[in-house]
Coordinates of C-alpha atoms in Angstrom, one line a residue:
Chain L
X1 CA 0.0 0.0 0.0
X2 CA 2.8 2.3 1.1
X3 CA 4.8 1.3 -1.9
X4 CA 2.1 1.9 -4.5
X5 CA 1.3 5.3 -3.0
X6 CA 4.9 6.4 -3.4
X7 CA 5.1 4.9 -6.8
X8 CA 2.1 7.0 -7.9
X9 CA 3.7 10.1 -6.3
X10 CA 7.0 9.6 -8.0
X11 CA 5.5 8.6 -11.3
X12 CA 2.8 11.1 -11.8
X13 CA 3.7 14.0 -9.6
X14 CA 7.5 14.0 -10.0
X15 CA 7.4 16.5 -12.8
X16 CA 5.1 18.8 -10.8
X17 CA 7.3 18.6 -7.7
X18 CA 10.4 19.2 -9.8
X19 CA 8.9 22.2 -11.5
X20 CA 7.9 23.7 -8.1
X21 CA 11.3 23.1 -6.6
X22 CA 13.1 24.5 -9.6
X23 CA 11.0 27.7 -9.4
X24 CA 11.5 28.1 -5.7
X25 CA 15.2 27.2 -5.4
X26 CA 16.4 28.3 -8.9
X27 CA 18.2 25.0 -9.2
X28 CA 17.5 21.9 -11.3
X29 CA 17.2 18.5 -9.7
X30 CA 20.8 17.5 -10.6
X31 CA 22.1 20.6 -9.0
X32 CA 20.1 20.1 -5.8
X33 CA 21.5 16.6 -5.5
X34 CA 25.1 17.7 -6.2
X35 CA 24.9 20.4 -3.6
X36 CA 22.6 18.6 -1.1
X37 CA 23.9 15.1 -0.9
X38 CA 27.2 14.2 0.6
X39 CA 29.8 12.8 -1.7
X40 CA 29.7 9.0 -2.1
X41 CA 27.0 6.4 -2.7
X42 CA 24.1 8.6 -1.7
X43 CA 24.9 11.3 -4.2
X44 CA 25.9 9.0 -7.0
X45 CA 22.7 6.9 -6.5
X46 CA 20.5 10.0 -6.6
X47 CA 22.2 11.4 -9.7
X48 CA 21.9 8.0 -11.4
X49 CA 18.2 7.8 -10.6
X50 CA 17.5 11.4 -11.7
X51 CA 19.3 10.9 -15.0
X52 CA 17.5 7.6 -15.8
X53 CA 14.1 9.2 -15.1
X54 CA 14.9 12.3 -17.2
X55 CA 12.5 13.0 -20.1
X56 CA 15.0 15.5 -21.7
X57 CA 15.9 14.2 -25.2
X58 CA 19.5 15.3 -24.9
X59 CA 20.0 13.7 -21.5
X60 CA 18.5 10.5 -22.9
X61 CA 20.8 10.6 -25.8
X62 CA 23.8 11.2 -23.5
X63 CA 22.9 8.1 -21.5
X64 CA 22.7 5.9 -24.6
X65 CA 26.1 7.2 -25.7
X66 CA 27.8 6.7 -22.4
X67 CA 26.3 3.2 -22.2
X68 CA 27.7 2.4 -25.5
X69 CA 31.2 3.7 -24.6
X70 CA 31.3 1.8 -21.3
X71 CA 29.9 -1.3 -22.9
X72 CA 32.9 -1.3 -25.4
X73 CA 35.2 -0.7 -22.4
X74 CA 36.4 2.6 -24.0
X75 CA 35.8 4.7 -20.9
X76 CA 39.6 4.7 -20.2
X77 CA 42.7 7.0 -19.9
X78 CA 42.7 10.2 -22.0
X79 CA 39.6 9.2 -23.8
X80 CA 37.8 9.0 -20.5
X81 CA 38.8 12.6 -19.6
X82 CA 37.4 13.8 -22.9
X83 CA 34.2 11.8 -22.6
X84 CA 33.6 13.2 -19.0
X85 CA 34.3 16.7 -20.2
X86 CA 31.8 16.4 -23.1
X87 CA 29.2 14.6 -20.9
X88 CA 29.2 17.4 -18.2
X89 CA 29.0 20.0 -21.0
X90 CA 26.0 18.3 -22.5
X91 CA 24.3 18.3 -19.0
X92 CA 25.2 22.0 -18.6
X93 CA 23.6 22.8 -22.0
X94 CA 20.5 20.7 -21.5
X95 CA 19.8 22.2 -18.1
X96 CA 21.1 25.7 -19.0
X97 CA 23.5 25.9 -16.1
X98 CA 26.3 28.5 -16.1
X99 CA 29.6 26.6 -15.4
X100 CA 31.3 29.8 -14.2
X101 CA 28.8 30.3 -11.4
X102 CA 28.3 26.6 -10.7
X103 CA 31.9 25.4 -10.6
X104 CA 31.3 22.9 -7.8
X105 CA 28.4 21.4 -9.8
X106 CA 30.8 20.7 -12.8
X107 CA 33.2 18.9 -10.5
X108 CA 30.6 16.9 -8.6
X109 CA 28.6 16.0 -11.7
X110 CA 31.9 14.8 -13.4
X111 CA 32.6 12.5 -10.4
X112 CA 29.1 11.0 -10.4
X113 CA 29.3 10.3 -14.2
X114 CA 32.7 8.8 -13.7
X115 CA 31.3 6.5 -11.0
X116 CA 28.1 5.5 -12.7
X117 CA 29.7 4.6 -16.1
X118 CA 32.8 3.3 -14.4
X119 CA 30.6 0.7 -12.7
X120 CA 28.9 -0.2 -16.0
X121 CA 32.2 -0.6 -17.7
X122 CA 33.3 -2.9 -14.8
X123 CA 30.4 -5.1 -15.5
X124 CA 31.5 -5.5 -19.1
X125 CA 35.1 -6.1 -18.1
X126 CA 34.1 -8.8 -15.6
X127 CA 31.7 -10.4 -18.0
X128 CA 34.4 -10.6 -20.7
X129 CA 36.7 -12.5 -18.2
X130 CA 33.8 -14.7 -17.0
X131 CA 33.0 -15.8 -20.5
X132 CA 36.6 -16.5 -21.4
X133 CA 36.9 -20.3 -20.8
X134 CA 39.9 -21.6 -19.0
X135 CA 42.2 -23.0 -21.8
X136 CA 45.1 -25.3 -20.9
X137 CA 46.8 -24.5 -24.2
X138 CA 47.0 -20.9 -23.3
X139 CA 50.3 -20.2 -21.6
X140 CA 49.0 -17.1 -19.7
X141 CA 46.1 -19.2 -18.2
X142 CA 48.5 -22.0 -17.2
X143 CA 51.0 -19.5 -15.7
X144 CA 48.2 -18.0 -13.5
X145 CA 47.2 -21.5 -12.3
X146 CA 50.8 -22.3 -11.4
X147 CA 51.0 -18.9 -9.6
X148 CA 48.0 -19.8 -7.6
X149 CA 49.7 -22.9 -6.4
X150 CA 52.9 -21.1 -5.6
X151 CA 51.2 -18.4 -3.6
X152 CA 49.1 -20.9 -1.6
X153 CA 51.7 -23.6 -1.2
X154 CA 55.1 -21.9 -1.3
X155 CA 56.8 -24.8 0.4
X156 CA 55.4 -27.6 -1.7
X157 CA 56.5 -28.4 -5.2
X158 CA 53.9 -29.5 -7.8
X159 CA 54.8 -33.0 -9.1
X160 CA 53.2 -32.4 -12.4
X161 CA 50.4 -30.6 -14.2
X162 CA 47.9 -33.4 -13.7
X163 CA 48.2 -34.4 -10.0
X164 CA 46.1 -35.1 -7.0
X165 CA 47.9 -32.3 -5.2
X166 CA 45.5 -29.8 -6.7
X167 CA 42.9 -31.2 -4.3
X168 CA 45.1 -29.8 -1.4
X169 CA 44.0 -26.3 -2.4
X170 CA 40.4 -27.5 -2.9
X171 CA 40.0 -28.4 -6.6
X172 CA 37.8 -31.4 -7.3
X173 CA 40.2 -33.7 -9.1
X174 CA 43.6 -34.0 -10.7
X175 CA 43.1 -31.3 -13.3
X176 CA 41.6 -27.9 -12.2
X177 CA 40.6 -26.9 -15.8
X178 CA 37.1 -28.3 -15.6
X179 CA 36.4 -26.7 -12.2
X180 CA 36.2 -23.1 -13.5
X181 CA 33.1 -23.9 -15.6
X182 CA 30.7 -21.0 -16.0
X183 CA 33.0 -18.6 -14.1
X184 CA 35.8 -19.0 -16.6
X185 CA 39.0 -17.1 -16.2
X186 CA 37.3 -14.8 -13.7
X187 CA 37.2 -17.6 -11.1
X188 CA 41.0 -18.1 -11.5
X189 CA 41.9 -14.4 -11.5
X190 CA 39.8 -13.9 -8.3
X191 CA 41.6 -16.7 -6.5
X192 CA 45.1 -15.5 -7.7
X193 CA 44.4 -12.0 -6.5
X194 CA 43.2 -13.2 -3.1
X195 CA 46.3 -15.4 -2.7
X196 CA 48.6 -12.7 -3.8
X197 CA 47.3 -9.4 -2.5
X198 CA 45.9 -10.7 0.8
X199 CA 48.5 -13.4 1.2
X200 CA 48.1 -13.8 5.0
X201 CA 44.3 -13.6 4.9
X202 CA 44.2 -16.3 2.1
X203 CA 46.6 -18.5 4.2
X204 CA 44.3 -18.0 7.2
X205 CA 41.3 -19.0 5.2
X206 CA 43.1 -22.0 3.6
X207 CA 44.0 -23.3 7.1
X208 CA 40.3 -23.2 8.0
X209 CA 39.5 -25.2 4.9
X210 CA 41.6 -28.1 6.4
X211 CA 39.5 -28.2 9.6
X212 CA 38.7 -31.8 10.4
X213 CA 35.0 -31.1 10.9
X214 CA 34.2 -27.7 9.4
X215 CA 36.7 -28.1 6.5
X216 CA 35.7 -27.3 2.9
X217 CA 37.2 -27.2 -0.6
X218 CA 39.0 -23.8 -0.8
X219 CA 39.1 -23.5 -4.6
X220 CA 35.6 -24.8 -5.2
X221 CA 34.0 -22.6 -2.5
X222 CA 36.1 -19.7 -4.0
X223 CA 34.6 -20.3 -7.5
X224 CA 31.1 -20.3 -6.0
X225 CA 31.9 -17.0 -4.3
X226 CA 33.1 -15.6 -7.7
X227 CA 29.6 -16.5 -8.9
X228 CA 28.1 -14.5 -5.9
X229 CA 30.4 -11.5 -6.4
X230 CA 29.5 -11.5 -10.1
X231 CA 25.7 -11.7 -9.4
X232 CA 25.9 -8.9 -6.9
X233 CA 27.8 -6.7 -9.4
X234 CA 25.5 -7.5 -12.3
X235 CA 22.4 -6.8 -10.2
X236 CA 23.8 -3.5 -9.0
X237 CA 23.9 -4.5 -5.3
X238 CA 27.7 -3.9 -5.3
X239 CA 27.2 -0.2 -6.2
X240 CA 27.4 0.9 -2.6
X241 CA 30.8 -0.9 -2.4
X242 CA 32.1 0.6 -5.6
X243 CA 30.7 4.1 -5.1
X244 CA 32.2 4.2 -1.6
X245 CA 35.7 3.9 -3.0
X246 CA 35.7 7.5 -4.0
X247 CA 39.5 7.9 -3.9
X248 CA 40.2 5.0 -6.3
X249 CA 39.6 4.7 -10.0
X250 CA 37.0 2.0 -10.7
X251 CA 38.8 -1.0 -12.2
X252 CA 38.9 -4.8 -12.2
X253 CA 41.1 -4.5 -9.1
X254 CA 38.1 -3.1 -7.2
X255 CA 36.1 -6.2 -8.2
X256 CA 38.9 -8.4 -7.0
X257 CA 39.0 -6.6 -3.6
X258 CA 35.2 -7.0 -3.3
X259 CA 35.6 -10.7 -4.0
X260 CA 38.4 -11.0 -1.3
X261 CA 36.1 -9.3 1.2
X262 CA 33.4 -11.8 0.4
X263 CA 35.7 -14.8 0.7
X264 CA 37.1 -13.6 4.0
X265 CA 33.7 -12.9 5.4
X266 CA 32.2 -16.1 4.1
X267 CA 35.0 -18.1 5.8
X268 CA 34.3 -16.3 9.1
X269 CA 30.6 -16.9 8.8
X270 CA 31.1 -20.6 7.9
X271 CA 33.3 -21.2 10.9
X272 CA 30.8 -19.4 13.2
X273 CA 28.0 -21.6 11.9
X274 CA 30.0 -24.7 12.9
X275 CA 28.6 -26.9 10.1
X276 CA 28.4 -30.6 10.4
X277 CA 29.9 -31.2 7.0
X278 CA 30.2 -29.7 3.5
X279 CA 26.6 -30.7 2.7
X280 CA 25.5 -27.6 4.6
X281 CA 27.2 -25.4 2.0
X282 CA 24.2 -24.3 0.0
X283 CA 22.2 -23.5 3.1
X284 CA 24.9 -21.5 4.7
X285 CA 25.8 -19.8 1.5
X286 CA 22.1 -18.6 1.1
X287 CA 22.1 -17.2 4.6
X288 CA 25.4 -15.5 3.9
X289 CA 24.1 -14.0 0.7
X290 CA 21.0 -12.7 2.5
X291 CA 23.2 -11.0 5.1
X292 CA 25.6 -9.5 2.5
X293 CA 22.7 -8.1 0.4
X294 CA 21.3 -6.4 3.5
X295 CA 24.7 -5.1 4.5
X296 CA 25.3 -3.7 1.0
X297 CA 22.1 -1.7 1.3
X298 CA 23.6 0.7 3.8
X299 CA 26.2 2.8 2.1
X300 CA 27.8 3.8 5.4
X301 CA 29.1 0.3 6.0
X302 CA 32.7 -0.6 5.9
X303 CA 33.8 -3.3 3.6
X304 CA 37.4 -3.6 4.4
X305 CA 38.9 -7.0 5.3
X306 CA 39.6 -7.0 9.1
X307 CA 42.8 -5.0 9.8
X308 CA 44.1 -7.7 12.2
X309 CA 44.3 -10.2 9.3
X310 CA 47.1 -8.3 7.6
X311 CA 49.4 -9.0 10.6
X312 CA 48.7 -12.7 11.1
Chain O
X1 CA 9.6 -28.7 13.3
X2 CA 10.6 -31.1 10.6
X3 CA 8.0 -33.6 11.8
X4 CA 5.3 -31.0 11.9
X5 CA 6.0 -29.9 8.4
X6 CA 5.8 -33.3 7.0
X7 CA 2.6 -34.0 8.9
X8 CA 1.1 -30.8 7.4
X9 CA 2.2 -31.9 4.0
X10 CA 0.5 -35.2 4.3
X11 CA -2.8 -33.7 5.6
X12 CA -3.0 -31.3 2.7
X13 CA -4.9 -32.8 -0.2
X14 CA -2.3 -33.2 -2.8
X15 CA -3.4 -32.1 -6.2
X16 CA -0.3 -33.7 -7.8
X17 CA 2.0 -36.5 -7.0
X18 CA 5.3 -35.5 -5.6
X19 CA 8.4 -37.4 -6.8
X20 CA 11.9 -37.5 -5.4
X21 CA 14.5 -37.7 -8.1
X22 CA 18.2 -38.2 -7.2
X23 CA 20.8 -36.9 -9.7
X24 CA 24.2 -38.5 -9.2
X25 CA 27.4 -39.0 -11.2
X26 CA 31.0 -38.0 -11.2
X27 CA 32.1 -34.4 -11.0
X28 CA 31.9 -32.5 -14.3
X29 CA 29.3 -35.0 -15.7
X30 CA 26.7 -32.2 -16.1
X31 CA 24.3 -32.8 -13.2
X32 CA 23.8 -29.2 -12.3
X33 CA 23.4 -28.2 -15.9
X34 CA 20.6 -30.8 -16.3
X35 CA 19.0 -29.6 -13.1
X36 CA 19.0 -26.0 -14.3
X37 CA 17.8 -27.0 -17.7
X38 CA 14.8 -28.8 -16.1
X39 CA 14.1 -25.6 -14.1
X40 CA 14.5 -23.5 -17.3
X41 CA 17.3 -21.5 -15.7
X42 CA 20.4 -19.9 -17.2
X43 CA 23.0 -22.6 -17.6
X44 CA 25.9 -20.4 -18.6
X45 CA 27.0 -19.7 -15.0
X46 CA 27.2 -23.1 -13.5
X47 CA 29.7 -23.6 -10.8
X48 CA 31.0 -26.9 -9.2
X49 CA 28.6 -28.1 -6.6
X50 CA 29.8 -27.9 -3.1
X51 CA 27.2 -29.9 -1.2
X52 CA 23.9 -30.1 -3.1
X53 CA 21.3 -28.2 -5.0
X54 CA 17.6 -28.9 -5.0
X55 CA 14.8 -27.6 -7.3
X56 CA 11.2 -28.4 -7.7
X57 CA 9.8 -28.7 -11.3
X58 CA 6.3 -29.4 -12.5
X59 CA 6.1 -31.9 -15.3
X60 CA 3.2 -33.9 -16.7
X61 CA 1.1 -33.6 -13.6
X62 CA 4.0 -34.5 -11.2
X63 CA 5.9 -32.3 -8.9
X64 CA 9.4 -33.4 -9.3
X65 CA 11.8 -32.6 -6.4
X66 CA 15.2 -33.0 -8.0
X67 CA 18.2 -33.4 -5.7
X68 CA 21.6 -32.7 -7.4
X69 CA 24.4 -33.9 -5.2
X70 CA 28.0 -32.9 -5.8
X71 CA 30.1 -35.5 -7.6
X72 CA 33.6 -35.0 -6.4
X73 CA 35.3 -37.9 -4.6
X74 CA 35.2 -36.1 -1.2
X75 CA 31.4 -35.7 -1.4
X76 CA 30.5 -39.2 -2.7
X77 CA 30.5 -40.7 0.8
X78 CA 27.5 -38.4 1.6
X79 CA 25.4 -39.7 -1.3
X80 CA 23.9 -42.4 0.8
X81 CA 22.3 -39.8 3.1
X82 CA 20.0 -38.9 0.2
X83 CA 18.9 -42.4 -0.9
X84 CA 15.8 -42.7 1.3
X85 CA 12.4 -42.5 -0.5
X86 CA 14.0 -41.9 -3.9
X87 CA 11.5 -42.6 -6.7
X88 CA 13.9 -42.5 -9.6
X89 CA 17.7 -42.5 -9.7
X90 CA 19.2 -40.4 -12.5
X91 CA 22.8 -41.2 -13.2
X92 CA 24.7 -38.7 -15.4
X93 CA 27.8 -39.7 -17.4
X94 CA 30.2 -37.6 -19.3
X95 CA 30.3 -39.7 -22.5
X96 CA 33.6 -38.1 -23.6
X97 CA 35.5 -38.7 -20.4
X98 CA 36.9 -42.1 -21.4
X99 CA 39.6 -42.1 -18.8
X100 CA 37.0 -42.2 -16.0
X101 CA 34.5 -44.7 -17.5
X102 CA 35.7 -47.4 -15.2
X103 CA 35.4 -45.1 -12.2
X104 CA 31.9 -44.0 -13.1
X105 CA 30.9 -47.7 -13.7
X106 CA 32.1 -48.7 -10.2
X107 CA 30.2 -45.8 -8.6
X108 CA 27.1 -46.8 -10.4
X109 CA 27.2 -50.4 -9.4
X110 CA 27.8 -49.4 -5.8
X111 CA 24.6 -47.4 -6.0
X112 CA 22.7 -50.3 -7.6
X113 CA 23.7 -52.7 -4.9
X114 CA 22.5 -50.5 -2.0
X115 CA 19.5 -51.7 -0.2
X116 CA 17.9 -48.3 0.0
X117 CA 17.9 -48.0 -3.7
X118 CA 16.4 -51.5 -4.3
X119 CA 13.9 -51.6 -7.2
X120 CA 14.4 -47.9 -7.9
X121 CA 14.1 -47.2 -11.6
X122 CA 17.4 -46.0 -13.2
X123 CA 17.8 -43.4 -15.9
X124 CA 21.3 -42.9 -17.3
X125 CA 22.0 -39.7 -19.2
X126 CA 24.8 -40.2 -21.7
X127 CA 25.7 -36.5 -21.7
X128 CA 28.0 -34.4 -23.8
X129 CA 27.0 -36.0 -27.1
X130 CA 28.1 -32.8 -28.9
X131 CA 31.8 -33.7 -28.3
X132 CA 33.0 -35.7 -31.4
X133 CA 34.9 -38.4 -29.5
X134 CA 32.1 -39.1 -27.1
X135 CA 30.6 -42.6 -26.8
X136 CA 27.1 -43.1 -28.2
X137 CA 24.3 -44.1 -25.8
X138 CA 24.4 -47.8 -26.9
X139 CA 28.1 -48.0 -26.6
X140 CA 28.0 -46.5 -23.1
X141 CA 25.2 -48.9 -22.1
X142 CA 27.4 -51.8 -23.2
X143 CA 30.5 -50.4 -21.4
X144 CA 28.5 -49.9 -18.2
X145 CA 26.9 -53.3 -18.5
X146 CA 23.4 -51.9 -18.3
X147 CA 21.8 -54.8 -20.2
X148 CA 22.7 -57.2 -17.3
X149 CA 20.4 -55.2 -15.0
X150 CA 17.4 -57.4 -14.3
X151 CA 16.1 -56.2 -10.9
X152 CA 14.7 -52.8 -12.0
X153 CA 13.6 -50.9 -15.1
X154 CA 16.3 -48.8 -16.6
X155 CA 16.8 -46.5 -19.6
X156 CA 19.7 -44.8 -21.2
X157 CA 19.1 -41.4 -22.9
X158 CA 21.6 -39.6 -25.1
X159 CA 21.7 -35.9 -24.3
X160 CA 23.6 -32.7 -24.7
X161 CA 22.6 -30.8 -21.6
X162 CA 24.2 -27.4 -22.6
X163 CA 22.0 -27.4 -25.7
X164 CA 19.0 -28.9 -23.9
X165 CA 19.0 -31.8 -26.3
X166 CA 17.6 -35.1 -25.0
X167 CA 16.9 -33.9 -21.4
X168 CA 13.1 -33.8 -21.9
X169 CA 13.0 -37.2 -23.5
X170 CA 14.6 -38.6 -20.4
X171 CA 12.1 -37.0 -18.1
X172 CA 9.3 -38.3 -20.2
X173 CA 10.5 -41.8 -19.5
X174 CA 10.7 -41.0 -15.8
X175 CA 7.1 -39.8 -15.7
X176 CA 5.8 -42.7 -17.9
X177 CA 7.6 -45.2 -15.7
X178 CA 6.0 -43.8 -12.5
X179 CA 2.5 -43.8 -14.1
X180 CA 2.9 -47.6 -14.9
X181 CA 3.7 -48.3 -11.2

């Protein structure tokens, strides 16, 4: 009831309210958001919503163009600067805003556009990796697989490419290549990043995976968490995580960090649940997913991996 | 809680018959892909099954509760926990994985000799027929020694789960077999 009421208000009376506010404040909605909301997820979310609801032809065209550029992963480097400059100019023209008076708007709007389409580009980038199948004839893929072993098991030599040792880091059989499945190269790159960048945290989690009762398969669970991270990114739930990282440029690395956060938190949750055996995985994973989705709803939450872990 | 739920389920007048189907087979055979295919879900994002997946599908007046249990060696000892009240056993084989045909045969015969699965009809999916070097359904039936099975009804169905080819035909056999009972 409440929902439908607000839906009607936003749908039918939005224009009227906007017109009224524009007349009384002398500012358009985008300006009101840029000046009124604090920097970070709140502001970016509000700008994104306002742009997507815009009925202005030029704004709609701008959105399509930016979608196209980010979909082709061309929102990079010097080109990105130019695109951002042009995009903000288009908004200024469409909304008849004087950039000399509203300097702060130019800066804030640019940041928001950078975040919104940086996120969309990240989805394309991640999707490209996910749909790249692991190929054992590709030297780069194989090198990454060996790197994963070296980072997780620095004191143990691999006896060969096809060996039961892979099961020690949680693959299913003697050859990991069939375990990446629908997550493709993304699953491998996530694992390698976790083992390399958060070396001590990954070792800490790997040790848990050997627990006689609560143990699990490190790599297989890792690949299932790649699937979770990818789903959250694709559905837009990871926006609060990404938009919170205002100091860093949005890149694949950010997705890897998000994945590492999920893996570390999942391991903690799993150990807290004290499962009887691995057969409880889907149940515990569903609960974990529910908690994470809720946690991601609050943009003020902190998504860093526990500081203590770095020192273990 | 569990007991109360099952009691409530029994009291409810069931408009359709519920069936418990068990999907087993070695890792990478295609069990989860078949499960997702049955539930008309996206099959491009399948991951290795840690533990199990379960889905309910309506088919030909039956409510099929399909249990897909992970196939890796570490999980196989837990298979037996899911045997009870199984109506049909569905065994999935990667027809192109010739190196592990013996292993998959041994696992299958261990299942067939279990008391809890006595008389339970068996459907074998000869999956991955799209791979050129894969064994055909009849070759696979011979290799697994299916014709020697006399204590239950069985069927082998060629399929390519990722394309959805053959999966429905297998399920039609399942439903027909139950109706006969």
